[in-house]
């Protein structure tokens, strides 16, 4: 379990560094969204995929190599090896082994304790959002549900619901907020945030996982701002002034899309930045060899499964001479073994 958790953390961290160095400043927001989601899913699935042993940098375990050889000599050799005396460990070595086992057990308990805490926090946020949705006055606007709140909090959206205090904003700003949140809902950005929160539950100890969640949310805001400015009724200067009015210092629920004050400067800079050239998309292709390299370095090599009976018959018929030589070697080893121990 621990190797899998650490391997997942390593892949997620490497992908985040790759994204931070090469992709973060690109204006291909849709592509960045799919890259962030795909890498997050691959971080949890890639360690489970075996690679062909020809491509793996890891050695095939001894147990697997023994199973490839199917001949009568195997049983004889294994019987001889089992009869050899086993070295005993000293009390100090035994104590060290026990200490390592206890430490690993403590780390596993600590890990699952964190998983439970962050899992409960995830459920609590979901319950709070459901309570707000059903306890406040709601305006149905087609497939969108506008939930009117009275608290002094920044507007946000979750699922098909938009949470906003209409008394805080002017009519133009209010309409721009609704349009902004409707884009979040139409493009199903809530799914991205939910997946990121679930990944954080199992990677709560990994600081790069937290940065990954932040980068994913930031890219969603960049994407939504870009879609907003494509509307003929929205002017860039007017929209940016609306952001200044709406941004609030409160910390909203992490499951919701929101107007985060800490992202405001980055969003305005990105809106005014030059669009990326299509020729810079070559950067994205370097992510594939990076993931392949991780798989070849750390993944288990695929076991070579062969049919026992057919293999035995073919080897007995086609390699009789080789088996005879093996038998002679085993007999010689048996004589040497008996001479040494009897």
PDB file of N, CA and C in Angstrom, residues 25-85:
ATOM      1  N   UNK A  25       1.402  29.122 -18.386  1.00  0.00           N
ATOM      2  CA  UNK A  25       1.237  30.431 -19.008  1.00  0.00           C
ATOM      3  C   UNK A  25       0.608  30.362 -20.391  1.00  0.00           C
ATOM      4  N   UNK A  26       0.337  29.163 -20.872  1.00  0.00           N
ATOM      5  CA  UNK A  26      -0.309  29.032 -22.173  1.00  0.00           C
ATOM      6  C   UNK A  26      -1.796  29.354 -22.055  1.00  0.00           C
ATOM      7  N   UNK A  27      -2.351  29.900 -23.124  1.00  0.00           N
ATOM      8  CA  UNK A  27      -3.771  30.283 -23.118  1.00  0.00           C
ATOM      9  C   UNK A  27      -4.670  29.214 -23.731  1.00  0.00           C
ATOM     10  N   UNK A  28      -4.162  27.989 -23.846  1.00  0.00           N
ATOM     11  CA  UNK A  28      -4.993  26.867 -24.296  1.00  0.00           C
ATOM     12  C   UNK A  28      -5.726  26.301 -23.070  1.00  0.00           C
ATOM     13  N   UNK A  29      -6.706  27.045 -22.606  1.00  0.00           N
ATOM     14  CA  UNK A  29      -7.333  26.714 -21.333  1.00  0.00           C
ATOM     15  C   UNK A  29      -8.114  25.403 -21.398  1.00  0.00           C
ATOM     16  N   UNK A  30      -8.779  25.143 -22.507  1.00  0.00           N
ATOM     17  CA  UNK A  30      -9.497  23.869 -22.652  1.00  0.00           C
ATOM     18  C   UNK A  30      -8.508  22.706 -22.628  1.00  0.00           C
ATOM     19  N   UNK A  31      -7.418  22.839 -23.340  1.00  0.00           N
ATOM     20  CA  UNK A  31      -6.413  21.772 -23.365  1.00  0.00           C
ATOM     21  C   UNK A  31      -5.773  21.597 -21.991  1.00  0.00           C
ATOM     22  N   UNK A  32      -5.496  22.690 -21.311  1.00  0.00           N
ATOM     23  CA  UNK A  32      -4.931  22.602 -19.963  1.00  0.00           C
ATOM     24  C   UNK A  32      -5.890  21.907 -19.005  1.00  0.00           C
ATOM     25  N   UNK A  33      -7.167  22.147 -19.201  1.00  0.00           N
ATOM     26  CA  UNK A  33      -8.160  21.483 -18.341  1.00  0.00           C
ATOM     27  C   UNK A  33      -8.083  19.965 -18.502  1.00  0.00           C
ATOM     28  N   UNK A  34      -8.035  19.487 -19.743  1.00  0.00           N
ATOM     29  CA  UNK A  34      -7.983  18.051 -19.981  1.00  0.00           C
ATOM     30  C   UNK A  34      -6.652  17.455 -19.526  1.00  0.00           C
ATOM     31  N   UNK A  35      -5.577  18.220 -19.655  1.00  0.00           N
ATOM     32  CA  UNK A  35      -4.277  17.744 -19.187  1.00  0.00           C
ATOM     33  C   UNK A  35      -4.285  17.580 -17.669  1.00  0.00           C
ATOM     34  N   UNK A  36      -4.823  18.561 -16.972  1.00  0.00           N
ATOM     35  CA  UNK A  36      -4.865  18.486 -15.505  1.00  0.00           C
ATOM     36  C   UNK A  36      -5.720  17.312 -15.035  1.00  0.00           C
ATOM     37  N   UNK A  37      -6.858  17.124 -15.664  1.00  0.00           N
ATOM     38  CA  UNK A  37      -7.730  16.013 -15.265  1.00  0.00           C
ATOM     39  C   UNK A  37      -7.103  14.667 -15.626  1.00  0.00           C
ATOM     40  N   UNK A  38      -6.533  14.566 -16.823  1.00  0.00           N
ATOM     41  CA  UNK A  38      -5.956  13.292 -17.265  1.00  0.00           C
ATOM     42  C   UNK A  38      -4.775  12.893 -16.387  1.00  0.00           C
ATOM     43  N   UNK A  39      -3.914  13.837 -16.070  1.00  0.00           N
ATOM     44  CA  UNK A  39      -2.760  13.517 -15.223  1.00  0.00           C
ATOM     45  C   UNK A  39      -3.200  13.099 -13.827  1.00  0.00           C
ATOM     46  N   UNK A  40      -4.249  13.709 -13.326  1.00  0.00           N
ATOM     47  CA  UNK A  40      -4.744  13.344 -12.003  1.00  0.00           C
ATOM     48  C   UNK A  40      -5.281  11.913 -11.992  1.00  0.00           C
ATOM     49  N   UNK A  41      -5.990  11.538 -13.048  1.00  0.00           N
ATOM     50  CA  UNK A  41      -6.506  10.169 -13.136  1.00  0.00           C
ATOM     51  C   UNK A  41      -5.365   9.177 -13.368  1.00  0.00           C
ATOM     52  N   UNK A  42      -4.418   9.524 -14.230  1.00  0.00           N
ATOM     53  CA  UNK A  42      -3.288   8.639 -14.515  1.00  0.00           C
ATOM     54  C   UNK A  42      -2.405   8.432 -13.290  1.00  0.00           C
ATOM     55  N   UNK A  43      -2.317   9.429 -12.425  1.00  0.00           N
ATOM     56  CA  UNK A  43      -1.493   9.279 -11.227  1.00  0.00           C
ATOM     57  C   UNK A  43      -1.985   8.131 -10.354  1.00  0.00           C
ATOM     58  N   UNK A  44      -3.290   7.865 -10.381  1.00  0.00           N
ATOM     59  CA  UNK A  44      -3.853   6.791  -9.560  1.00  0.00           C
ATOM     60  C   UNK A  44      -3.958   5.465 -10.316  1.00  0.00           C
ATOM     61  N   UNK A  45      -3.966   5.506 -11.638  1.00  0.00           N
ATOM     62  CA  UNK A  45      -4.128   4.268 -12.412  1.00  0.00           C
ATOM     63  C   UNK A  45      -2.822   3.745 -12.991  1.00  0.00           C
ATOM     64  N   UNK A  46      -1.889   4.636 -13.315  1.00  0.00           N
ATOM     65  CA  UNK A  46      -0.642   4.195 -13.945  1.00  0.00           C
ATOM     66  C   UNK A  46       0.155   3.207 -13.097  1.00  0.00           C
ATOM     67  N   UNK A  47       0.252   3.373 -11.766  1.00  0.00           N
ATOM     68  CA  UNK A  47       1.008   2.392 -10.974  1.00  0.00           C
ATOM     69  C   UNK A  47       0.439   0.978 -11.017  1.00  0.00           C
ATOM     70  N   UNK A  48      -0.812   0.830 -11.423  1.00  0.00           N
ATOM     71  CA  UNK A  48      -1.452  -0.482 -11.451  1.00  0.00           C
ATOM     72  C   UNK A  48      -1.257  -1.207 -12.779  1.00  0.00           C
ATOM     73  N   UNK A  49      -0.679  -0.528 -13.768  1.00  0.00           N
ATOM     74  CA  UNK A  49      -0.541  -1.105 -15.109  1.00  0.00           C
ATOM     75  C   UNK A  49       0.833  -1.762 -15.244  1.00  0.00           C
ATOM     76  N   UNK A  50       0.880  -3.075 -15.483  1.00  0.00           N
ATOM     77  CA  UNK A  50       2.187  -3.723 -15.713  1.00  0.00           C
ATOM     78  C   UNK A  50       2.732  -3.377 -17.088  1.00  0.00           C
ATOM     79  N   UNK A  51       4.032  -3.313 -17.202  1.00  0.00           N
ATOM     80  CA  UNK A  51       4.676  -3.002 -18.482  1.00  0.00           C
ATOM     81  C   UNK A  51       5.384  -4.251 -18.995  1.00  0.00           C
ATOM     82  N   UNK A  52       5.580  -4.383 -20.292  1.00  0.00           N
ATOM     83  CA  UNK A  52       6.343  -5.531 -20.829  1.00  0.00           C
ATOM     84  C   UNK A  52       7.739  -5.583 -20.226  1.00  0.00           C
ATOM     85  N   UNK A  53       8.188  -6.779 -19.895  1.00  0.00           N
ATOM     86  CA  UNK A  53       9.463  -6.906 -19.199  1.00  0.00           C
ATOM     87  C   UNK A  53      10.631  -6.423 -20.055  1.00  0.00           C
ATOM     88  N   UNK A  54      10.438  -6.365 -21.396  1.00  0.00           N
ATOM     89  CA  UNK A  54      11.504  -5.841 -22.242  1.00  0.00           C
ATOM     90  C   UNK A  54      11.712  -4.347 -22.039  1.00  0.00           C
ATOM     91  N   UNK A  55      10.656  -3.634 -21.653  1.00  0.00           N
ATOM     92  CA  UNK A  55      10.736  -2.185 -21.462  1.00  0.00           C
ATOM     93  C   UNK A  55      10.979  -1.797 -20.017  1.00  0.00           C
ATOM     94  N   UNK A  56      10.803  -2.729 -19.104  1.00  0.00           N
ATOM     95  CA  UNK A  56      10.920  -2.398 -17.689  1.00  0.00           C
ATOM     96  C   UNK A  56      12.381  -2.328 -17.263  1.00  0.00           C
ATOM     97  N   UNK A  57      12.682  -1.337 -16.436  1.00  0.00           N
ATOM     98  CA  UNK A  57      14.014  -1.218 -15.843  1.00  0.00           C
ATOM     99  C   UNK A  57      14.136  -2.018 -14.552  1.00  0.00           C
ATOM    100  N   UNK A  58      13.037  -2.581 -14.104  1.00  0.00           N
ATOM    101  CA  UNK A  58      13.045  -3.398 -12.895  1.00  0.00           C
ATOM    102  C   UNK A  58      13.290  -4.854 -13.269  1.00  0.00           C
ATOM    103  N   UNK A  59      13.993  -5.557 -12.404  1.00  0.00           N
ATOM    104  CA  UNK A  59      14.266  -6.965 -12.644  1.00  0.00           C
ATOM    105  C   UNK A  59      13.034  -7.788 -12.319  1.00  0.00           C
ATOM    106  N   UNK A  60      12.853  -8.852 -13.088  1.00  0.00           N
ATOM    107  CA  UNK A  60      11.747  -9.762 -12.801  1.00  0.00           C
ATOM    108  C   UNK A  60      12.018 -10.467 -11.496  1.00  0.00           C
ATOM    109  N   UNK A  61      11.029 -10.503 -10.572  1.00  0.00           N
ATOM    110  CA  UNK A  61      11.242 -11.186  -9.303  1.00  0.00           C
ATOM    111  C   UNK A  61      11.634 -12.642  -9.491  1.00  0.00           C
ATOM    112  N   UNK A  62      12.355 -13.159  -8.509  1.00  0.00           N
ATOM    113  CA  UNK A  62      12.838 -14.542  -8.590  1.00  0.00           C
ATOM    114  C   UNK A  62      11.694 -15.529  -8.712  1.00  0.00           C
ATOM    115  N   UNK A  63      10.568 -15.242  -8.016  1.00  0.00           N
ATOM    116  CA  UNK A  63       9.434 -16.157  -8.090  1.00  0.00           C
ATOM    117  C   UNK A  63       8.894 -16.240  -9.510  1.00  0.00           C
ATOM    118  N   UNK A  64       8.861 -15.053 -10.194  1.00  0.00           N
ATOM    119  CA  UNK A  64       8.332 -15.039 -11.557  1.00  0.00           C
ATOM    120  C   UNK A  64       9.261 -15.766 -12.516  1.00  0.00           C
ATOM    121  N   UNK A  65      10.580 -15.602 -12.316  1.00  0.00           N
ATOM    122  CA  UNK A  65      11.524 -16.272 -13.209  1.00  0.00           C
ATOM    123  C   UNK A  65      11.490 -17.770 -13.029  1.00  0.00           C
ATOM    124  N   UNK A  66      11.218 -18.241 -11.835  1.00  0.00           N
ATOM    125  CA  UNK A  66      11.112 -19.693 -11.618  1.00  0.00           C
ATOM    126  C   UNK A  66       9.899 -20.266 -12.325  1.00  0.00           C
ATOM    127  N   UNK A  67       8.803 -19.492 -12.372  1.00  0.00           N
ATOM    128  CA  UNK A  67       7.595 -20.031 -12.976  1.00  0.00           C
ATOM    129  C   UNK A  67       7.697 -20.137 -14.485  1.00  0.00           C
ATOM    130  N   UNK A  68       8.654 -19.422 -15.087  1.00  0.00           N
ATOM    131  CA  UNK A  68       8.793 -19.493 -16.537  1.00  0.00           C
ATOM    132  C   UNK A  68       9.369 -20.841 -16.957  1.00  0.00           C
ATOM    133  N   UNK A  69      10.255 -21.439 -16.175  1.00  0.00           N
ATOM    134  CA  UNK A  69      10.909 -22.704 -16.503  1.00  0.00           C
ATOM    135  C   UNK A  69      10.013 -23.845 -16.041  1.00  0.00           C
ATOM    136  N   UNK A  70       9.529 -24.606 -16.963  1.00  0.00           N
ATOM    137  CA  UNK A  70       8.651 -25.727 -16.641  1.00  0.00           C
ATOM    138  C   UNK A  70       9.357 -27.009 -17.063  1.00  0.00           C
ATOM    139  N   UNK A  71      10.031 -27.657 -16.161  1.00  0.00           N
ATOM    140  CA  UNK A  71      10.702 -28.922 -16.476  1.00  0.00           C
ATOM    141  C   UNK A  71      10.814 -29.726 -15.201  1.00  0.00           C
ATOM    142  N   UNK A  72      11.032 -31.028 -15.319  1.00  0.00           N
ATOM    143  CA  UNK A  72      11.158 -31.847 -14.118  1.00  0.00           C
ATOM    144  C   UNK A  72      12.338 -31.441 -13.266  1.00  0.00           C
ATOM    145  N   UNK A  73      13.342 -30.770 -13.846  1.00  0.00           N
ATOM    146  CA  UNK A  73      14.521 -30.413 -13.065  1.00  0.00           C
ATOM    147  C   UNK A  73      14.168 -29.403 -11.993  1.00  0.00           C
ATOM    148  N   UNK A  74      13.117 -28.572 -12.267  1.00  0.00           N
ATOM    149  CA  UNK A  74      12.797 -27.504 -11.330  1.00  0.00           C
ATOM    150  C   UNK A  74      12.437 -28.077  -9.969  1.00  0.00           C
ATOM    151  N   UNK A  75      11.629 -29.117  -9.939  1.00  0.00           N
ATOM    152  CA  UNK A  75      11.212 -29.684  -8.666  1.00  0.00           C
ATOM    153  C   UNK A  75      12.402 -30.260  -7.906  1.00  0.00           C
ATOM    154  N   UNK A  76      13.335 -30.929  -8.637  1.00  0.00           N
ATOM    155  CA  UNK A  76      14.499 -31.506  -7.983  1.00  0.00           C
ATOM    156  C   UNK A  76      15.402 -30.433  -7.407  1.00  0.00           C
ATOM    157  N   UNK A  77      15.666 -29.381  -8.207  1.00  0.00           N
ATOM    158  CA  UNK A  77      16.535 -28.305  -7.738  1.00  0.00           C
ATOM    159  C   UNK A  77      15.928 -27.585  -6.561  1.00  0.00           C
ATOM    160  N   UNK A  78      14.622 -27.316  -6.606  1.00  0.00           N
ATOM    161  CA  UNK A  78      13.988 -26.610  -5.501  1.00  0.00           C
ATOM    162  C   UNK A  78      14.003 -27.449  -4.238  1.00  0.00           C
ATOM    163  N   UNK A  79      13.872 -28.770  -4.400  1.00  0.00           N
ATOM    164  CA  UNK A  79      13.922 -29.637  -3.224  1.00  0.00           C
ATOM    165  C   UNK A  79      15.298 -29.601  -2.580  1.00  0.00           C
ATOM    166  N   UNK A  80      16.355 -29.563  -3.421  1.00  0.00           N
ATOM    167  CA  UNK A  80      17.719 -29.504  -2.880  1.00  0.00           C
ATOM    168  C   UNK A  80      17.954 -28.193  -2.158  1.00  0.00           C
ATOM    169  N   UNK A  81      17.450 -27.083  -2.768  1.00  0.00           N
ATOM    170  CA  UNK A  81      17.655 -25.770  -2.143  1.00  0.00           C
ATOM    171  C   UNK A  81      16.944 -25.676  -0.802  1.00  0.00           C
ATOM    172  N   UNK A  82      15.750 -26.276  -0.710  1.00  0.00           N
ATOM    173  CA  UNK A  82      15.011 -26.218   0.548  1.00  0.00           C
ATOM    174  C   UNK A  82      15.737 -26.958   1.657  1.00  0.00           C
ATOM    175  N   UNK A  83      16.542 -27.990   1.292  1.00  0.00           N
ATOM    176  CA  UNK A  83      17.216 -28.764   2.313  1.00  0.00           C
ATOM    177  C   UNK A  83      18.452 -28.073   2.867  1.00  0.00           C
ATOM    178  N   UNK A  84      18.881 -26.956   2.216  1.00  0.00           N
ATOM    179  CA  UNK A  84      20.060 -26.268   2.698  1.00  0.00           C
ATOM    180  C   UNK A  84      19.756 -25.566   4.015  1.00  0.00           C
ATOM    181  N   UNK A  85      20.734 -25.482   4.898  1.00  0.00           N
ATOM    182  CA  UNK A  85      20.503 -24.854   6.195  1.00  0.00           C
ATOM    183  C   UNK A  85      20.206 -23.366   6.038  1.00  0.00           C
TER     184      UNK A  85
END
